[in-house]
Short mmCIF file of C-alpha atoms in Angstrom, two decimals:
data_model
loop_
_atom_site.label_atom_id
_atom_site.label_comp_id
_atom_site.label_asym_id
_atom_site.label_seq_id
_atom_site.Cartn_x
_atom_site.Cartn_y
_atom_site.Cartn_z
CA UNK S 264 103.87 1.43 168.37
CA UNK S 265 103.62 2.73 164.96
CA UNK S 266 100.85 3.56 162.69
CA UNK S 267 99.91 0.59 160.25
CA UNK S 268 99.91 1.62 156.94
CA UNK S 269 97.17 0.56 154.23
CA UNK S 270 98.40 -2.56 151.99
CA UNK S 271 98.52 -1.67 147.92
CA UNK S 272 95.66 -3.57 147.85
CA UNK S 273 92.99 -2.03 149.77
CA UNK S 274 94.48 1.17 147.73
CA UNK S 275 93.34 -0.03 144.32
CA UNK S 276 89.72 -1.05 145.68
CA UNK S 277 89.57 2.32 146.66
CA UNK S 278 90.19 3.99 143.86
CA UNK S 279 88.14 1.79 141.83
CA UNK S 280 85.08 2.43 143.73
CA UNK S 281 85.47 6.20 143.79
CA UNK S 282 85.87 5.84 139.54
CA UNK S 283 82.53 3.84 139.45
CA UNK S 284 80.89 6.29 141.59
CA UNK S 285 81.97 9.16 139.37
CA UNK S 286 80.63 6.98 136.18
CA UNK S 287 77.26 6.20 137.84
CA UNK S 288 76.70 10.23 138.57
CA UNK S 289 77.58 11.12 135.25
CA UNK S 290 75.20 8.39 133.40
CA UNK S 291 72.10 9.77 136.11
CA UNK S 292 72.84 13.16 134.73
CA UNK S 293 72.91 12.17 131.09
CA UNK S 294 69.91 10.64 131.33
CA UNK S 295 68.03 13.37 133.37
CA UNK S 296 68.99 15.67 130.36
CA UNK S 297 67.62 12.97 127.51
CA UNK S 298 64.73 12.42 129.23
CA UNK S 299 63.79 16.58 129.89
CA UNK S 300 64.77 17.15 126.05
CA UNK S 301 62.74 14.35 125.22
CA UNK S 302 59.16 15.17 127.47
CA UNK S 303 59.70 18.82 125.90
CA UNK S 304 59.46 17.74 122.61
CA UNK S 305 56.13 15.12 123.24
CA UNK S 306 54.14 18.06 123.92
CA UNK S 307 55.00 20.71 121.10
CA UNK S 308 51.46 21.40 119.41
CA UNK S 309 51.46 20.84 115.53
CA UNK S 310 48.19 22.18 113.54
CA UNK S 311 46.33 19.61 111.33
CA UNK S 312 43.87 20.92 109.18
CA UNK S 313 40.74 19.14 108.27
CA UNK S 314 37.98 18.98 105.90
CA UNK S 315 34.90 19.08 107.14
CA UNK S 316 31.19 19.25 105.37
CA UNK S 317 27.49 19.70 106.71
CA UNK S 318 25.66 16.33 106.72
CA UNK S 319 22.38 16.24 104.55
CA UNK S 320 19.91 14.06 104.03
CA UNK S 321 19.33 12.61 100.45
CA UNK S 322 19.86 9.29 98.12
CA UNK S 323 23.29 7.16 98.37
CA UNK S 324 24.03 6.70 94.60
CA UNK S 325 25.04 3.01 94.00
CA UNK S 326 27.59 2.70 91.54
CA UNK S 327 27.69 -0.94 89.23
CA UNK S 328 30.15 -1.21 86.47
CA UNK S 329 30.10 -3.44 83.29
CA UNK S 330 31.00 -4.25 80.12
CA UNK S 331 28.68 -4.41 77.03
CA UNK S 332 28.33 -4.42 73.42
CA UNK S 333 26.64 -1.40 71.17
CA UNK S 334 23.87 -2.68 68.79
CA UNK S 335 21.92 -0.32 65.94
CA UNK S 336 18.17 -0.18 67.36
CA UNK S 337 17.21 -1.37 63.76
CA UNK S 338 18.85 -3.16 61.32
CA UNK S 339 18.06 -5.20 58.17
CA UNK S 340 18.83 -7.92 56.44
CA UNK S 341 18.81 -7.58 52.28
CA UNK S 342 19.06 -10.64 50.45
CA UNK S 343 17.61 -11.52 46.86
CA UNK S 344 14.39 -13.55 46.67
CA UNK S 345 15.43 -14.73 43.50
CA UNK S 346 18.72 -15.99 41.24
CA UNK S 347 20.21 -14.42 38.96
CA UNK S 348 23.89 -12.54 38.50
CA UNK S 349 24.07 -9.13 39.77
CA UNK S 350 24.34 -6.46 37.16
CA UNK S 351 24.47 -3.74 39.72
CA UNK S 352 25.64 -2.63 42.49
CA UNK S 353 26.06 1.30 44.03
CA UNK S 354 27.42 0.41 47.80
CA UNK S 355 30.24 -0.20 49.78
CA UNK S 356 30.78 -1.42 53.35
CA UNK S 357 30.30 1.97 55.48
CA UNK S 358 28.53 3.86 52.91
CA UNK S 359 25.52 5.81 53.83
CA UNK S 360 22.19 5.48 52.33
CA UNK S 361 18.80 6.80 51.95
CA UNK S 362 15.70 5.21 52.53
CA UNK S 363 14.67 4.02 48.81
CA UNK S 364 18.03 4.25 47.40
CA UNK S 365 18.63 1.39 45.13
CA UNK S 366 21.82 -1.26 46.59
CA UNK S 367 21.30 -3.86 43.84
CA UNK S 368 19.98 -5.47 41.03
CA UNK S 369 19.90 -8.73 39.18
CA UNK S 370 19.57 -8.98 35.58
CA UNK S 371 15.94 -8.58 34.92
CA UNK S 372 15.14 -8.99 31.28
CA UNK S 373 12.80 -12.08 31.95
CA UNK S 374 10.63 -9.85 34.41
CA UNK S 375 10.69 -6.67 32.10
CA UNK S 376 8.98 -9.15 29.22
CA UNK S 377 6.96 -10.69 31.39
CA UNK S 378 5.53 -6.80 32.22
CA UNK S 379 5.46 -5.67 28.97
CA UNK S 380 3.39 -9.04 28.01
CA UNK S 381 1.20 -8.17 31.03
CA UNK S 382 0.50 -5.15 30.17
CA UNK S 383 -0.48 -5.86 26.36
CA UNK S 384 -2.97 -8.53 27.94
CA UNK S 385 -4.82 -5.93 29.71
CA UNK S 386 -5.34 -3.41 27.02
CA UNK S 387 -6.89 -5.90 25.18
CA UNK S 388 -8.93 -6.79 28.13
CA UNK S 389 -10.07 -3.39 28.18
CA UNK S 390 -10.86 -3.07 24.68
CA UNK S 391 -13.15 -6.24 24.86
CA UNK S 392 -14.66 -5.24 27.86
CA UNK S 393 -15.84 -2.15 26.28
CA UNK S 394 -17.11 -3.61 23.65
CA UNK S 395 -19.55 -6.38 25.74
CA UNK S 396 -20.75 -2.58 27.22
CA UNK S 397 -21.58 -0.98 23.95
CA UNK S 398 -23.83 -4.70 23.27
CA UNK S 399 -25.48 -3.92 26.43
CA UNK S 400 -26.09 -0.39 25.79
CA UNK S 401 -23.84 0.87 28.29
CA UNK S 402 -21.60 3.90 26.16
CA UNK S 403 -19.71 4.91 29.76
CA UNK S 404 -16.92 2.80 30.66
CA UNK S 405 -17.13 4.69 33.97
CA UNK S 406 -17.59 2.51 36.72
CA UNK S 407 -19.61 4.68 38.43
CA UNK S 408 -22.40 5.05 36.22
CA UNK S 409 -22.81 0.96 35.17
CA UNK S 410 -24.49 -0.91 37.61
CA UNK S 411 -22.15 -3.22 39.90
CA UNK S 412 -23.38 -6.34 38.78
CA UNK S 413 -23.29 -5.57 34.71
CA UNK S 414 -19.40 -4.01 34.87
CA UNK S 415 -18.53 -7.07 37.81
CA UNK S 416 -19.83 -9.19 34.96
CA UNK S 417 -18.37 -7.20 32.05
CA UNK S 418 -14.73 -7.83 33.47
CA UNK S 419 -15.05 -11.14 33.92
CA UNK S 420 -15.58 -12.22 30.46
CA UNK S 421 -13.24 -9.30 29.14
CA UNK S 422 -10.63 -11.24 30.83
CA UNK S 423 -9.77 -7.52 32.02
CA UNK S 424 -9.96 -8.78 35.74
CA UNK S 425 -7.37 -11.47 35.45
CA UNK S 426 -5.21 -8.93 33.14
CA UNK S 427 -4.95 -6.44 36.26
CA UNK S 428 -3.89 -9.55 38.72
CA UNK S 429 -1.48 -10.95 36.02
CA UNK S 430 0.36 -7.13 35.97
CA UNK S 431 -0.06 -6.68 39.20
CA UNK S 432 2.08 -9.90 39.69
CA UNK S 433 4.46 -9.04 36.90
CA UNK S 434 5.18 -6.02 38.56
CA UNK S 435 6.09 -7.41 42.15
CA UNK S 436 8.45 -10.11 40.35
CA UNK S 437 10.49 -7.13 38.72
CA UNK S 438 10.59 -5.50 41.88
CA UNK S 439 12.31 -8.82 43.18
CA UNK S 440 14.98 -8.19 41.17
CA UNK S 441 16.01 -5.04 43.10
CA UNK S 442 17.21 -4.15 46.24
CA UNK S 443 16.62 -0.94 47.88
CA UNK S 444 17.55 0.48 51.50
CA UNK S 445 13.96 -0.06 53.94
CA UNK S 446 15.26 3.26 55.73
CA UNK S 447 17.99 5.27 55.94
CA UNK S 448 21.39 3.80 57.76
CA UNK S 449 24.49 3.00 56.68
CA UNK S 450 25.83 -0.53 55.20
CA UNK S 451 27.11 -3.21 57.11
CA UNK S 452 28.54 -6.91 56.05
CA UNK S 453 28.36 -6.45 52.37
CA UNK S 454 30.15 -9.62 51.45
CA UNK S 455 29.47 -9.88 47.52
CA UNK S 456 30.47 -8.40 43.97
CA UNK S 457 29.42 -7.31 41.18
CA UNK S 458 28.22 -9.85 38.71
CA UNK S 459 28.44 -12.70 41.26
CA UNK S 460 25.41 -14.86 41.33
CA UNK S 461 22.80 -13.72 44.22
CA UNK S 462 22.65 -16.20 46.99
CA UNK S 463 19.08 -17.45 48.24
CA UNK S 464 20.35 -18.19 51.45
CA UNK S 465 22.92 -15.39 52.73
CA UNK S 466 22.28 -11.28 52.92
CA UNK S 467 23.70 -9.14 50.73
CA UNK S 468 24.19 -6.95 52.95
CA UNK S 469 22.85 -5.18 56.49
CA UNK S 470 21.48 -2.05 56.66
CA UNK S 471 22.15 -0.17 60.06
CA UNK S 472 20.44 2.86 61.65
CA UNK S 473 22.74 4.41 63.67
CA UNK S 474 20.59 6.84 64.95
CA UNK S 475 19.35 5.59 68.16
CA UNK S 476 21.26 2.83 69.57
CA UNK S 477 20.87 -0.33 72.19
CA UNK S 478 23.19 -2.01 74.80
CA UNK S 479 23.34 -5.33 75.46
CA UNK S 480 25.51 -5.72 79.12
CA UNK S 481 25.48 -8.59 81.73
CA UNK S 482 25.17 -7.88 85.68
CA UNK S 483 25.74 -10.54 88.46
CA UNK S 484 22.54 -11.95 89.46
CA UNK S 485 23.37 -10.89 92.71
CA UNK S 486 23.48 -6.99 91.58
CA UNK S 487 19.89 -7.30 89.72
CA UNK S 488 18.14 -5.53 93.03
CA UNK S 489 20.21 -2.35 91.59
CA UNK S 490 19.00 -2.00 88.43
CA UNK S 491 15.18 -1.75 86.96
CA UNK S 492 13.23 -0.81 83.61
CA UNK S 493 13.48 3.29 83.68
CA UNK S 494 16.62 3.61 85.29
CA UNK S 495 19.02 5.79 83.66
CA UNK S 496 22.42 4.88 83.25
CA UNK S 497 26.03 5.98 81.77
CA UNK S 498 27.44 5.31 79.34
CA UNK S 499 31.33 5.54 78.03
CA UNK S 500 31.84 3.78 74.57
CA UNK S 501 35.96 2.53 74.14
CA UNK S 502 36.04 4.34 70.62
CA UNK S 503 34.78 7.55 72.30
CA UNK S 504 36.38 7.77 75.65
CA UNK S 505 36.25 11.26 76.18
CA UNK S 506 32.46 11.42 75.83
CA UNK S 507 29.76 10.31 78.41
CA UNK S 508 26.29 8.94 77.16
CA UNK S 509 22.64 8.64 79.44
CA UNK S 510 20.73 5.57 78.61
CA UNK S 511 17.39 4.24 79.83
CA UNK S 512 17.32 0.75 81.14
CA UNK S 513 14.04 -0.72 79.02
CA UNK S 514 13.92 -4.45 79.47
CA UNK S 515 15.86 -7.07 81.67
CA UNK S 516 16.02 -10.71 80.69
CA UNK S 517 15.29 -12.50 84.07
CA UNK S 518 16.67 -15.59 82.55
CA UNK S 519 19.98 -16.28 85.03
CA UNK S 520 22.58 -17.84 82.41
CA UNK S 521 24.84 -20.65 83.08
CA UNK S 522 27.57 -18.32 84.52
CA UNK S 523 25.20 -16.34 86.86
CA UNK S 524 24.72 -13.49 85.15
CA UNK S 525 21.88 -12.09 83.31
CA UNK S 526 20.99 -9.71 80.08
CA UNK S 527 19.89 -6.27 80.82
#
């Protein structure tokens, strides 16, 4: 008998499985040299630097932000005490003043009479009182050289007493009719012109001293354990914001307003 030759079909299976084995090798070798690339590469060392500093002992400094408003540590108020149209006025809103300088005046010709009448009143006073010394025998008009009960005496029937009252009050009235600047500042809220009638009720005008000033600022009543009287804070002001200011905390309102915070 002859040999029995393989069918086509056990020819193909053959061949197929010899292709898948060849496949199979190659992906094992592919993947040997990924993974061997790969593990190389994990373990290249890189430098990092770091900064480091020596740990000290000392004060953590608690940083609270807020918002507040700038307020001259004095101001004033001027307002006439009396009627009458203004018949001067030497200042304008920003101007700086002196203390003393004169801001304003009211006609005063009523109060300038009224002086001058004063002051005729006690010169006469004076004259009579003189005389009721020279009837006593008294030639000094000295003070010092009458005795206290004759010259207490002697003014009172001169009328000379009431005469120094009566300019004394003639004097203060006139001075009414002025204003002048309680120190020096600048002006603030000058809301009037000249020859308008004064106003009993509203300033003239605010006087500021810009010299030393205040802040008013709120904190969160839960932040008040961070700040107390003495403690010195600072400050950056929106018109100046290249320029850093120290302040003293000096009084804090305990009051807790209706939005929790409170005025330091």
């Amino acid at each position: 008998m002859g040999k029995k030759r393989p069918s086509t079909i056990q020819l193909i299976l053959i061949g197929c499985l010899t292709l898948l084995g060849q496949i199979s090798c190659t992906g094992i070798e592919k993947n040997q040299t990924d993974s061997e690339a790969t593990s190389g590469s994990s373990f290249s060392e890189v430098p990092y630097w770091v900064d480091t500093s020596i740990v000290v002992k000392g004060s953590f400094q608690r940083e609270l932000l807020s918002n507040g408003k700038l307020k001259a540590l004095r101001e004033a108020e001027l307002s006439f005490q009396l009627e009458g149209r203004i018949e001067k006025l030497t200042v304008a809103n920003g101007q700086r003043v002196k203390a003393g300088q004169l801001i304003a005046r009211i006609e005063n010709l009523p109060q300038q009479h009224a002086l001058k009448q004063a002051k005729v009143k006690l010169a006469q006073a004076e004259i009579e009182r003189k005389d009721l010394l020279l009837v006593q025998g008294t030639l000094d008009s000295d003070s010092s050289t009458v005795q206290a009960e004759i010259w207490e005496n002697t003014n009172l029937r001169s009328g000379y007493a009431q005469a120094v009252l009566e300019e004394e009050i003639a004097l203060y009235q006139l001075g009414l009719t002025s204003l002048r600047a309680p120190f020096s500042g600048i002006i603030a809220d000058l809301n009037t012109k000249l020859y308008q009638k004064s106003s009993l009720q509203d300033p003239l005008c605010r006087v500021l001293d810009l010299q030393r000033l205040q802040l008013e600022l709120f904190v969160l009543e839960t932040e008040l354990d961070m700040v107390e009287v003495g403690s010195t804070l600072m400050l950056e002001a929106i018109a100046l914001p290249n320029e850093i200011f120290e302040g003293t905390i000096t009084e804090i309102n305990t009051k807790i307003e209706k939005n929790g915070l409170v005025k330091v």
